[in-house]
XYZ file of C-alpha atoms in Angstrom:
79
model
C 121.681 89.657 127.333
C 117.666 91.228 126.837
C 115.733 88.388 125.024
C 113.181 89.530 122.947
C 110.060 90.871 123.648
C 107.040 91.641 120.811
C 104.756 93.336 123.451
C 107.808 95.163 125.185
C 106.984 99.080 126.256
C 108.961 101.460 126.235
C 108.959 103.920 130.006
C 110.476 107.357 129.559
C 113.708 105.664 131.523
C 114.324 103.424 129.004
C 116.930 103.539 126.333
C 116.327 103.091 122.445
C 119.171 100.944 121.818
C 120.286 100.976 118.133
C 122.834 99.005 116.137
C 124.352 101.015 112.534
C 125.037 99.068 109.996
C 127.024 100.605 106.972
C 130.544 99.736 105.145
C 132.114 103.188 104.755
C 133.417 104.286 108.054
C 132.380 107.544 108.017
C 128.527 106.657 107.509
C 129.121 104.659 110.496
C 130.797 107.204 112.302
C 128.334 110.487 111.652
C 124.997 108.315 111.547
C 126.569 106.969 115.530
C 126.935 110.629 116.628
C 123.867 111.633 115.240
C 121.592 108.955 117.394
C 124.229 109.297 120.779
C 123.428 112.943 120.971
C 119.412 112.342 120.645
C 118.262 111.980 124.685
C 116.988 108.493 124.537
C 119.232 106.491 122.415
C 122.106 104.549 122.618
C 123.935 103.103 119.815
C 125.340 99.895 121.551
C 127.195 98.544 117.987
C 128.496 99.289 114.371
C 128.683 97.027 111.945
C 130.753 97.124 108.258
C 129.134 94.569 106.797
C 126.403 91.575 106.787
C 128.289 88.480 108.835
C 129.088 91.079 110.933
C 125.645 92.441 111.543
C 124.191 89.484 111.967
C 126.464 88.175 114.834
C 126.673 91.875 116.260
C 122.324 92.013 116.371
C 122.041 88.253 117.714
C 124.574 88.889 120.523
C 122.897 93.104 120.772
C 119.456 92.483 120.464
C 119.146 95.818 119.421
C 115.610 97.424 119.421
C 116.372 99.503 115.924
C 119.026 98.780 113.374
C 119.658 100.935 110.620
C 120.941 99.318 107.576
C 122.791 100.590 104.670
C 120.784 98.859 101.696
C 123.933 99.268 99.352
C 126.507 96.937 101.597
C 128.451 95.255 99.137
C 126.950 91.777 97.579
C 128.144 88.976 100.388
C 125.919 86.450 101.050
C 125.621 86.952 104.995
C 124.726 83.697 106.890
C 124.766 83.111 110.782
C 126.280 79.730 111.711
């Protein structure tokens, strides 16, 4: 597992890895092709909704998560 790194650079071998978080399926889906067919990134998780992001990006540590701002109210906690 990468641990983070604030002052981490980027070389043109490396991989953007993202995470997409959204709860309808086919957000999820289209937003995951989108980014795997851009050289450069790798989406390395999907989540539906909070709890599930949470444990998804602290086991990831994805460099760029996109976030639906509309999941459905759930108070999302990491234990």
């Amino acid at each position: 597992s990468r641990e983070a790194a604030p002052d981490r650079r980027f070389s043109m071998s490396d991989k953007l890895r993202v995470m997409v978080v959204d709860d309808s399926a086919f957000n999820r889906r289209t937003i995951g092709d989108l980014l795997n067919n851009i050289d450069g990134v790798e989406v390395v998780g999907k989540a539906a909704e909070g709890d599930e992001a949470l444990k998804l990006a602290a086991s990831l540590n994805p460099d760029l998560i996109t976030l639906d701002l509309a999941l459905p109210a759930k108070r999302a906690r990491l234990k």
